[in-house]
């Protein structure tokens, strides 16, 4: 038995999700005629209190489409220096939107309203036009931490005062909602656009949904088509999203509980150094002393446990749908044995 903590993207559809998939009503979504895609989009828009939604093959595509719709070439996008849109999307902001990034050093990938206000360019021909702010919640490189909604409200004010759009990379927004108990509609009100992933904690094989106003989503559909993301019978995938919306949101609390159990097991050990606060399903910690990230990763691999070394001295572990309580107990026992 392999226990896979590398990412919450490694989940496989449950038998019930597979049944929902094969039973899906489908049509050609490029013609807008896939009933399952239309249902998922309506469901998501309603859940977040947004006017419209669009299914995308990946979270990267949702983010990239949103950034392209919000900006013109040469514009500047403000985000954290740890943001997925900046460091993990292949330079997509430059490639797809022709925009440039002003990367701010935040706290665990979270940036503040005052930092953003200070980074907005003046109206000066030497400067790029600041157009868009991108936040990430939960923050992946920040160890799955959750923004304080009050701070987002301040950021929203700065954006309104300065005519900036505000996009949320909510790849793991469901984790944040479950961890904090916040109302999804609060996020719908605060952001011009939101991208949420189905392929992470929700346990779907693929997919993401982009949310926004009617005009925003109309423009987004044109960009998605240009990127080759117009899908035909995507309803088979959308059906997994509908299933996940109904069955896989509340259970994220279990992943968060598992992450805390693992974190506690790790913190007993002297080779475990600084650990980022564990707020959701991600654990990021330093390895110190005679061990390093590679040695630790290889040791666990021999025991059938997979983790990700994210630098020479940092390891990331992620809990998800396919990690059971027994697997957490077995991993904790293996960790306890390490000298
Ligand atoms: C995974 C992820 C995405 C999108 O990833 P895809 O693999 O393209 O679906 C975007 N943002 C964050 C923070 C992520 O973790």
Short mmCIF file of N, CA, C and O in Angstrom, two decimals, residues 14 16-17 20 43 201-202 239-252 321:
data_model
loop_
_atom_site.label_atom_id
_atom_site.label_comp_id
_atom_site.label_asym_id
_atom_site.label_seq_id
_atom_site.Cartn_x
_atom_site.Cartn_y
_atom_site.Cartn_z
N UNK A 14 -14.01 8.28 -6.52
CA UNK A 14 -14.61 7.20 -5.73
C UNK A 14 -15.60 6.44 -6.63
O UNK A 14 -16.03 6.96 -7.66
N UNK A 16 -18.71 6.01 -6.24
CA UNK A 16 -19.94 6.80 -6.39
C UNK A 16 -19.74 7.95 -7.37
O UNK A 16 -20.64 8.27 -8.16
N UNK A 17 -18.56 8.55 -7.34
CA UNK A 17 -18.27 9.63 -8.30
C UNK A 17 -18.21 9.08 -9.72
O UNK A 17 -18.73 9.70 -10.66
N UNK A 20 -21.68 8.65 -10.93
CA UNK A 20 -22.26 9.95 -11.31
C UNK A 20 -21.72 10.37 -12.69
O UNK A 20 -22.45 10.91 -13.52
N UNK A 43 -24.78 26.02 -10.51
CA UNK A 43 -24.64 25.65 -9.10
C UNK A 43 -23.52 26.44 -8.42
O UNK A 43 -23.66 26.96 -7.31
N UNK A 201 -8.75 19.24 -3.45
CA UNK A 201 -9.44 18.59 -2.35
C UNK A 201 -10.80 18.02 -2.71
O UNK A 201 -11.31 17.14 -2.00
N UNK A 202 -11.39 18.50 -3.78
CA UNK A 202 -12.73 18.03 -4.15
C UNK A 202 -12.69 16.62 -4.75
O UNK A 202 -13.73 15.98 -4.89
N UNK A 239 -20.03 16.41 -14.16
CA UNK A 239 -20.83 15.57 -13.25
C UNK A 239 -20.03 15.20 -12.00
O UNK A 239 -20.59 15.09 -10.91
N UNK A 240 -18.72 15.04 -12.16
CA UNK A 240 -17.90 14.76 -10.97
C UNK A 240 -17.87 15.99 -10.06
O UNK A 240 -17.83 15.87 -8.84
N UNK A 241 -17.90 17.17 -10.68
CA UNK A 241 -17.91 18.41 -9.91
C UNK A 241 -19.21 18.58 -9.14
O UNK A 241 -19.21 18.99 -7.98
N UNK A 242 -20.32 18.24 -9.80
CA UNK A 242 -21.63 18.33 -9.13
C UNK A 242 -21.64 17.35 -7.95
O UNK A 242 -22.05 17.68 -6.83
N UNK A 243 -21.14 16.14 -8.20
CA UNK A 243 -21.08 15.14 -7.14
C UNK A 243 -20.23 15.65 -5.97
O UNK A 243 -20.62 15.55 -4.79
N UNK A 244 -19.08 16.25 -6.30
CA UNK A 244 -18.17 16.74 -5.25
C UNK A 244 -18.81 17.89 -4.47
O UNK A 244 -18.65 17.99 -3.25
N UNK A 245 -19.54 18.77 -5.15
CA UNK A 245 -20.22 19.88 -4.46
C UNK A 245 -21.21 19.33 -3.43
O UNK A 245 -21.40 19.90 -2.36
N UNK A 246 -21.83 18.20 -3.79
CA UNK A 246 -22.83 17.62 -2.89
C UNK A 246 -22.23 16.76 -1.78
O UNK A 246 -22.81 16.64 -0.70
N UNK A 247 -21.08 16.14 -2.03
CA UNK A 247 -20.56 15.16 -1.08
C UNK A 247 -19.16 15.39 -0.54
O UNK A 247 -18.76 14.73 0.41
N UNK A 248 -18.39 16.27 -1.14
CA UNK A 248 -16.98 16.34 -0.74
C UNK A 248 -16.56 17.65 -0.10
O UNK A 248 -15.37 17.88 0.09
N UNK A 249 -17.50 18.52 0.22
CA UNK A 249 -17.08 19.79 0.85
C UNK A 249 -16.89 19.60 2.36
O UNK A 249 -15.79 19.81 2.88
N UNK A 250 -17.94 19.16 3.05
CA UNK A 250 -17.87 19.05 4.51
C UNK A 250 -16.74 18.12 4.95
O UNK A 250 -16.09 18.35 5.99
N UNK A 251 -16.48 17.08 4.15
CA UNK A 251 -15.47 16.10 4.54
C UNK A 251 -14.04 16.66 4.54
O UNK A 251 -13.11 16.04 5.07
N UNK A 252 -13.83 17.85 3.97
CA UNK A 252 -12.50 18.45 3.99
C UNK A 252 -12.01 18.65 5.44
O UNK A 252 -10.81 18.65 5.70
N UNK A 321 -8.61 13.19 0.13
CA UNK A 321 -9.65 12.17 0.08
C UNK A 321 -9.13 10.72 0.12
O UNK A 321 -9.76 9.85 0.69
#
